[in-house]
XYZ file of C-alpha atoms in Angstrom:
481
model
C 3.338 -10.660 28.391
C 4.685 -9.169 24.876
C 7.567 -7.859 27.412
C 9.006 -10.765 28.457
C 7.730 -13.322 25.693
C 10.865 -13.587 23.624
C 12.790 -14.966 26.594
C 12.063 -19.113 25.981
C 13.377 -18.488 22.501
C 16.318 -16.539 23.569
C 17.781 -18.900 25.753
C 16.671 -21.540 23.271
C 18.922 -19.731 20.500
C 22.072 -19.612 23.186
C 21.386 -23.206 24.072
C 21.612 -24.610 20.388
C 24.064 -22.241 19.124
C 26.579 -24.935 18.952
C 24.235 -28.057 18.118
C 25.400 -29.962 15.560
C 22.112 -29.948 13.557
C 21.891 -26.032 12.090
C 18.213 -26.326 11.085
C 17.063 -27.292 14.748
C 16.856 -23.915 15.950
C 14.209 -23.192 12.603
C 12.311 -26.415 13.696
C 11.498 -24.972 17.254
C 10.911 -21.669 16.413
C 8.552 -22.763 13.775
C 6.606 -24.573 16.424
C 6.898 -21.740 18.494
C 5.454 -19.307 16.016
C 2.680 -21.653 14.475
C 1.307 -21.786 17.949
C 1.553 -17.672 18.141
C -0.140 -17.105 14.643
C -2.680 -19.872 15.290
C -3.945 -18.382 18.980
C -3.503 -14.930 17.423
C -6.079 -15.101 14.443
C -7.894 -18.389 14.624
C -11.097 -16.660 14.062
C -9.993 -16.232 10.676
C -11.435 -19.770 10.184
C -15.220 -18.421 10.908
C -14.734 -17.064 7.206
C -12.493 -19.536 5.668
C -10.483 -22.587 7.510
C -8.147 -23.189 4.469
C -7.494 -19.594 4.389
C -6.200 -19.424 8.807
C -3.969 -22.439 7.883
C -2.429 -21.069 5.028
C -1.849 -17.636 6.722
C -0.473 -19.596 9.819
C 1.805 -21.982 7.833
C 3.488 -18.954 5.847
C 3.483 -16.698 8.499
C 5.495 -18.936 10.723
C 7.889 -20.025 8.118
C 8.582 -16.549 7.411
C 8.993 -15.698 10.811
C 10.850 -18.656 11.985
C 13.605 -18.164 8.979
C 13.912 -14.362 10.089
C 14.722 -15.711 13.459
C 17.183 -18.178 12.042
C 18.647 -15.589 10.117
C 19.189 -13.254 13.346
C 20.886 -16.602 15.049
C 23.068 -17.346 11.887
C 24.503 -13.421 11.898
C 25.278 -13.733 15.683
C 27.227 -16.858 15.560
C 29.020 -15.714 12.142
C 30.205 -12.320 13.573
C 30.228 -13.330 17.174
C 28.202 -10.430 18.576
C 25.548 -9.980 20.800
C 22.240 -11.095 19.080
C 20.700 -7.507 19.960
C 22.151 -5.867 17.158
C 20.714 -8.349 14.326
C 17.424 -9.100 16.013
C 16.767 -5.257 15.909
C 18.113 -4.604 12.484
C 16.816 -7.930 11.164
C 13.571 -8.061 12.927
C 12.454 -4.617 12.279
C 13.564 -4.591 8.661
C 11.241 -7.523 8.096
C 8.519 -6.201 9.924
C 8.756 -3.192 7.520
C 9.324 -5.296 4.372
C 6.106 -7.427 5.407
C 4.035 -4.017 4.842
C 5.095 -3.752 1.136
C 5.204 -7.061 -0.820
C 2.452 -8.902 -2.144
C 1.835 -11.224 0.598
C 1.836 -8.395 3.419
C 0.158 -9.575 6.846
C 1.349 -7.452 9.172
C -1.376 -8.131 11.798
C 1.324 -9.609 13.977
C 4.047 -6.869 13.893
C 5.336 -6.359 17.352
C 3.959 -3.027 17.689
C 0.714 -3.693 17.215
C 0.421 -5.862 20.643
C -0.402 -2.049 22.675
C -3.375 -1.792 20.374
C -5.540 -2.038 23.478
C -3.254 -0.291 25.697
C -3.034 3.591 23.855
C -2.338 5.479 26.864
C 0.817 3.247 27.040
C 2.005 4.344 23.082
C 0.925 8.465 22.546
C 4.875 8.289 21.355
C 3.659 6.674 18.465
C 3.281 9.897 16.565
C 7.079 9.861 16.517
C 8.027 6.331 15.952
C 4.886 4.708 14.757
C 4.265 0.741 15.446
C 7.760 0.187 14.491
C 8.972 1.911 17.872
C 6.685 -0.303 19.763
C 8.636 -3.486 18.166
C 11.813 -1.981 19.275
C 10.609 -0.755 22.753
C 9.401 -4.936 22.920
C 13.154 -6.102 21.500
C 15.224 -3.991 23.973
C 12.949 -4.948 27.352
C 13.296 -8.697 26.007
C 16.420 -8.059 25.738
C 17.515 -6.628 28.675
C 15.461 -8.920 30.898
C 17.440 -11.984 28.936
C 20.842 -10.252 29.812
C 19.596 -10.196 33.464
C 18.470 -13.665 34.143
C 21.719 -15.016 31.755
C 24.129 -13.436 33.617
C 22.644 -13.655 37.353
C 26.130 -15.083 38.550
C 27.640 -11.096 37.435
C 24.658 -9.156 38.739
C 25.134 -5.441 37.957
C 22.654 -2.918 39.326
C 23.331 -0.648 36.311
C 21.095 -3.585 34.184
C 18.463 -3.012 36.752
C 18.329 0.791 36.121
C 18.970 0.213 32.183
C 15.881 -1.645 32.417
C 13.815 0.714 34.516
C 15.077 3.717 31.937
C 13.646 1.731 28.853
C 10.813 0.637 30.520
C 9.554 3.658 32.224
C 10.915 6.590 29.674
C 7.966 6.181 27.074
C 5.543 5.217 29.730
C 6.432 8.527 31.338
C 5.894 10.605 27.899
C 3.013 8.629 27.573
C 1.325 9.892 30.537
C 2.150 13.503 30.591
C 0.635 13.510 26.881
C -2.361 11.505 28.318
C -2.611 14.354 31.006
C -2.646 17.334 28.772
C -5.794 18.444 27.069
C -6.678 16.752 23.713
C -6.006 19.046 20.718
C -9.134 20.926 20.014
C -9.923 23.285 16.618
C -12.402 26.259 16.252
C -12.959 24.263 12.965
C -16.045 21.507 13.873
C -18.329 19.629 11.538
C -21.297 17.489 12.340
C -21.491 13.853 11.200
C -23.784 10.894 11.126
C -23.010 7.311 10.423
C -25.264 4.160 9.583
C -24.774 1.049 10.800
C -27.010 -1.511 8.755
C -25.573 -4.896 10.580
C -26.503 -6.981 7.477
C -24.861 -10.466 8.064
C -22.485 -10.851 5.219
C -23.183 -14.303 5.142
C -26.850 -14.690 4.562
C -28.157 -11.078 3.773
C -25.476 -8.840 2.698
C -24.084 -10.501 -0.485
C -27.388 -11.742 -1.655
C -27.930 -10.042 -5.083
C -31.552 -10.067 -5.079
C -31.769 -8.213 -1.805
C -29.590 -6.086 -2.458
C -32.050 -2.982 -3.759
C -34.123 -3.379 -0.616
C -31.172 -3.259 1.741
C -29.974 0.197 -0.196
C -33.476 1.425 -0.154
C -33.335 0.549 3.559
C -30.257 2.956 3.555
C -31.700 5.724 1.836
C -34.501 5.951 4.095
C -32.169 6.030 6.792
C -29.948 8.251 5.830
C -33.371 10.816 4.065
C -34.441 10.443 8.032
C -31.226 11.570 9.581
C -30.542 14.662 7.310
C -33.999 15.852 7.414
C -33.421 15.806 11.509
C -30.115 16.426 11.789
C -28.508 18.061 8.897
C -25.273 16.946 9.215
C -22.265 17.909 7.294
C -21.086 14.604 6.982
C -22.988 11.254 6.441
C -21.222 8.107 6.182
C -21.872 4.703 5.272
C -20.254 1.144 5.084
C -17.460 -0.814 3.022
C -19.110 -2.120 -0.159
C -22.907 -0.564 0.764
C -23.260 -0.707 -2.921
C -22.542 -4.134 -4.461
C -23.179 -3.460 -8.474
C -20.118 -2.063 -9.842
C -20.520 1.921 -10.497
C -18.584 2.894 -13.881
C -16.314 5.511 -12.630
C -16.678 7.234 -16.313
C -20.046 7.411 -16.150
C -21.590 6.958 -12.704
C -24.660 8.711 -13.346
C -25.954 5.078 -15.807
C -25.725 3.292 -11.895
C -29.572 3.358 -10.243
C -27.681 3.294 -7.063
C -25.732 6.335 -7.819
C -28.714 7.926 -8.914
C -30.269 7.697 -5.773
C -27.521 9.181 -3.780
C -27.458 11.713 -6.219
C -31.099 12.728 -5.703
C -30.581 12.686 -1.891
C -27.327 15.097 -2.170
C -29.718 17.430 -3.970
C -32.288 17.004 -1.466
C -29.507 17.901 0.959
C -26.975 20.038 -0.253
C -25.440 20.977 3.102
C -24.688 17.124 3.293
C -21.908 15.579 1.898
C -22.134 11.476 1.557
C -18.974 9.030 2.109
C -20.005 5.021 1.523
C -18.252 2.059 0.281
C -19.191 0.755 -3.202
C -17.754 -1.459 -6.231
C -16.569 0.440 -9.111
C -14.726 -0.267 -12.437
C -12.951 1.626 -14.717
C -13.117 -0.495 -18.173
C -11.937 -4.050 -16.799
C -10.464 -2.946 -13.820
C -12.871 -3.353 -11.216
C -12.338 -1.848 -7.427
C -13.237 -2.063 -3.863
C -13.919 1.815 -3.305
C -14.520 4.580 -1.162
C -17.149 7.183 -3.074
C -17.362 10.853 -1.824
C -20.913 12.821 -3.173
C -20.401 16.456 -2.758
C -20.843 19.486 -4.510
C -18.115 19.037 -7.007
C -17.888 15.695 -9.425
C -17.918 12.448 -7.919
C -14.485 11.566 -5.826
C -13.393 7.575 -5.563
C -10.564 5.975 -3.709
C -9.572 2.930 -4.313
C -8.253 0.087 -2.017
C -4.922 -0.064 -2.520
C -3.718 -2.786 0.297
C -5.639 -5.836 -0.568
C -6.066 -8.965 1.492
C -3.969 -11.811 -0.281
C -5.421 -14.712 -1.612
C -9.183 -13.188 -0.667
C -9.259 -10.007 -2.692
C -5.970 -10.635 -5.086
C -3.954 -13.297 -5.924
C -0.554 -12.466 -4.939
C 2.054 -11.685 -7.546
C -0.880 -11.640 -10.146
C 1.743 -10.031 -12.317
C 3.247 -13.720 -12.722
C 0.129 -15.801 -11.161
C -2.736 -13.883 -13.069
C -4.003 -17.100 -14.078
C -4.573 -18.070 -10.605
C -7.511 -15.340 -10.075
C -10.473 -17.922 -10.450
C -8.931 -19.980 -7.337
C -8.877 -16.605 -5.260
C -10.479 -17.832 -1.600
C -14.308 -17.512 -1.230
C -15.519 -15.353 1.773
C -19.463 -15.714 2.133
C -20.572 -16.273 -1.510
C -18.064 -13.487 -2.435
C -14.587 -13.994 -4.074
C -12.809 -10.709 -5.689
C -10.208 -10.090 -7.947
C -9.719 -6.400 -7.356
C -7.368 -3.784 -8.952
C -5.308 -1.980 -6.302
C -4.246 0.915 -8.910
C -4.989 3.926 -7.135
C -4.399 7.666 -7.758
C -6.428 9.564 -4.633
C -4.762 10.202 -1.457
C -7.734 11.825 0.067
C -10.998 13.550 -0.753
C -11.705 17.462 -0.437
C -15.423 18.284 0.771
C -17.037 20.981 2.737
C -13.232 22.949 3.349
C -12.251 19.593 4.832
C -9.650 16.785 3.499
C -10.944 13.583 4.195
C -8.416 10.532 4.542
C -10.490 7.412 3.241
C -9.251 4.189 4.614
C -10.859 0.648 3.667
C -10.750 -2.190 5.821
C -7.697 -4.112 5.800
C -5.445 -1.390 5.107
C -6.080 0.333 8.479
C -3.256 -2.338 9.851
C -0.644 -0.325 7.632
C 0.463 2.360 9.835
C 2.838 3.948 7.410
C 0.557 3.825 4.202
C -2.203 5.545 6.561
C 0.147 7.930 7.945
C 1.610 8.961 4.530
C -1.647 9.941 2.996
C -2.453 12.668 5.833
C -2.015 16.269 4.203
C -1.253 19.408 5.851
C -4.499 20.979 5.847
C -7.264 20.733 8.029
C -9.231 17.116 7.849
C -10.073 13.894 9.325
C -9.714 10.063 8.825
C -12.721 8.354 7.932
C -12.327 4.317 7.497
C -15.044 1.933 6.001
C -15.089 -1.856 7.059
C -17.279 -4.890 7.174
C -16.025 -6.939 10.067
C -19.069 -9.285 10.103
C -16.899 -11.980 8.492
C -15.295 -13.161 11.676
C -18.630 -13.008 13.756
C -18.468 -12.339 17.635
C -14.869 -13.536 17.831
C -11.620 -11.095 18.889
C -11.273 -10.704 15.126
C -13.128 -7.585 15.001
C -12.052 -6.182 18.216
C -8.625 -6.590 17.428
C -9.368 -4.669 13.816
C -11.249 -1.614 15.856
C -8.165 -0.901 18.283
C -5.340 -0.450 15.374
C -7.768 2.362 14.555
C -7.026 4.106 17.805
C -3.278 3.264 16.716
C -3.551 5.536 13.531
C -5.263 8.315 15.453
C -2.477 8.583 17.925
C 0.149 8.401 14.814
C -1.144 11.316 12.729
C -3.122 13.309 15.734
C -6.318 13.391 13.855
C -9.836 12.745 14.668
C -10.661 9.527 13.615
C -14.626 8.470 12.285
C -15.055 4.480 11.795
C -18.029 3.171 9.651
C -18.623 -0.514 9.617
C -21.735 -2.594 8.723
C -20.965 -4.630 11.707
C -18.231 -4.481 14.399
C -17.797 -1.629 15.815
C -18.390 1.805 14.411
C -16.969 4.848 16.248
C -15.907 8.479 16.701
C -11.876 8.273 17.988
C -10.406 11.398 19.053
C -6.779 12.346 18.154
C -5.326 10.401 21.276
C -6.984 7.392 20.449
C -9.583 8.076 23.268
C -12.812 6.591 22.340
C -15.377 9.234 22.097
C -18.437 7.314 21.229
C -18.736 3.637 19.602
C -21.644 1.312 18.716
C -22.500 -2.019 19.989
C -21.445 -5.370 18.720
C -24.128 -7.079 16.169
C -26.860 -3.708 16.339
C -28.193 -2.059 13.433
C -27.721 1.911 14.571
C -27.061 5.489 13.885
C -24.277 7.082 15.362
C -23.937 11.251 15.523
C -21.714 13.794 16.883
C -19.262 16.656 15.995
C -15.620 16.299 14.957
C -12.623 18.485 15.071
C -10.894 19.630 11.627
C -7.104 19.278 13.032
C -4.191 20.311 10.906
C -0.352 19.919 10.722
C 1.790 16.758 10.252
C 3.300 14.659 13.287
C 6.835 13.691 12.927
C 5.728 10.175 12.015
C 2.921 11.454 9.344
C 6.124 13.675 7.735
C 8.594 10.864 7.661
C 6.792 7.501 7.226
C 8.146 4.558 8.868
C 11.686 5.766 8.703
C 12.838 3.321 11.222
C 11.616 0.021 9.078
C 13.103 1.471 6.165
C 16.750 2.236 7.835
C 16.472 -1.179 9.313
C 15.416 -2.887 6.104
C 18.387 -1.547 4.292
C 20.991 -2.122 6.900
C 19.419 -5.874 7.351
C 20.322 -6.304 3.582
C 23.440 -5.103 4.130
C 23.905 -7.087 7.168
C 22.937 -10.502 5.738
C 25.216 -10.102 2.586
C 27.904 -9.426 4.926
C 27.239 -12.323 6.718
C 27.168 -14.454 3.675
C 30.629 -13.195 2.217
C 31.861 -13.960 5.887
C 30.469 -17.521 5.779
C 31.986 -17.996 2.364
C 35.253 -16.877 3.380
C 35.216 -18.971 6.195
C 34.467 -22.302 4.507
C 37.347 -21.350 2.062
C 39.781 -21.157 4.729
C 38.534 -24.432 6.171
C 37.204 -22.415 9.399
C 33.867 -23.798 10.947
C 31.337 -20.999 12.342
C-alpha cells in the first residue's frame, strides 16, 4: 500500500491550495498521520500507554508540519509538488535520526523491511533511497490520475521504469550467490527468555538468572567450543565499574568462564558505569582487556530525557518500563570490538533502526555485526517482528553477516543479503548455534553514509529560507500567494 498511500494527501493538498484557511491542510494531515502512527505502533502501549500517546501525538505534529511546509513551498514558488516533497521530506527523515527526539521507526524506506528481496540496492542508498522511491512512484501515479483527460503513454512508461528497474536489480542480486569467505567462525547464542515484567528486572532473582546463563554457557562451551558465545541486552543488571570491572561478582564469573574456555570469546549486554555516568553497554571478554561499547541512540523519554543539557532536572520523570527507568549517558568512544582476528560491530536494541549510524561504524576489515536486544516489552505484538525485520535491512546495507541476540523476541543469524539462515521462535528459551562468514570491504552506503539525507536536508533548509524570503517580499508588495 505504501506505493500509492500518499495519493489521498496529494489530492487533498491540491484541493485545499486556494482555501481561505491556510491551516486546514495541517489539520487534515494531522488526523491522517495520527491514524497512521497509532496503527503502526499501538503495541508500545503494552509497555506504557502514555508513552505511545506521546509518540503518536508528537510524531504526527511533526509530520503534518513537514507536509504543510511542502505545500507552502509549492504554492509560493508555483512549482510541482514533487521537488519540495522530495527535498523537504527526505531532509526531515534524516534530521529525525539526529536530534534528541529521534524516532525514525516510520521513515518510509523501512516499509520494505519484510520484503528484502525488493531492496537489495539499499547497499547503495540505504533506507533513504527507499523513501525516495516511494515518493517518486506515488507522484507518478498521482500525475497519471490527475491528468486523465490529458493521458500520455509516456507517463505509464516512466512509472514502469521507476517501479521495475529497482526490482530488476534486486532480482539479479538475489539470483547471485551470497557473499562467502574462507574466514569462518563458529558461534552460539543463548536466549534466556525472561519476562521483563515479572522475571528479568526482579533484583532478588538476578543472581539466579545469571547463574543459569553461566550454566548454559558452560555446557555449550564444553560441548561445541564455539569461537563466540553471545548473551542478550542487559544480561547483567548491577553496574560494572569499567575502571575496575573485577570488583563485580558477575564479571568475575564471566572471567572465570573465559579461563576455562580460552578459545571462546564472550559478548553480552550489561549495565556499566564510569564514575557518575551510567551506560547500557555491550561487553566483550576476549584475550585482551575487557572492551565496552555504550549504547548511543537512546530511546527518548524511556532511557533518557531529550535535551537533557537543558532539561536534565526532568530525569527523575523519565517513563518507567516494567519497574525500570533509566537516565543513561550516550557518551561512547568505541565503534567496534576486536576479537579472534575479527572485527565485531555491536548494536544495542533501538540503535538498529538508525541505518546511517550502524553503517558508518562498519570497518574495512573482516568481521560481522552483532545486535543485542530485549524485545519482550511489547509482548506478542507486531512490535518485535518489526524490530527483527529492521535487522535484515542493516545486513543488506552493510553486506555483513548479522547475529541477533534477544532476551525474548527473535534471535537469528542473517546473511549479507538479509536472508534468514536460522532463527528462534517467540517466547522460547533456547540456544542457537552455527557458522558465520567474516566478510570485509565497504559498500557504497557504509563508505558514504546517508548522503541522500544530508544533501536533501541542506537543500531543504535553503529552500525553506528562500520561501520565507519570497513570502516576505510578496507581502511587502501586497501580492498574495
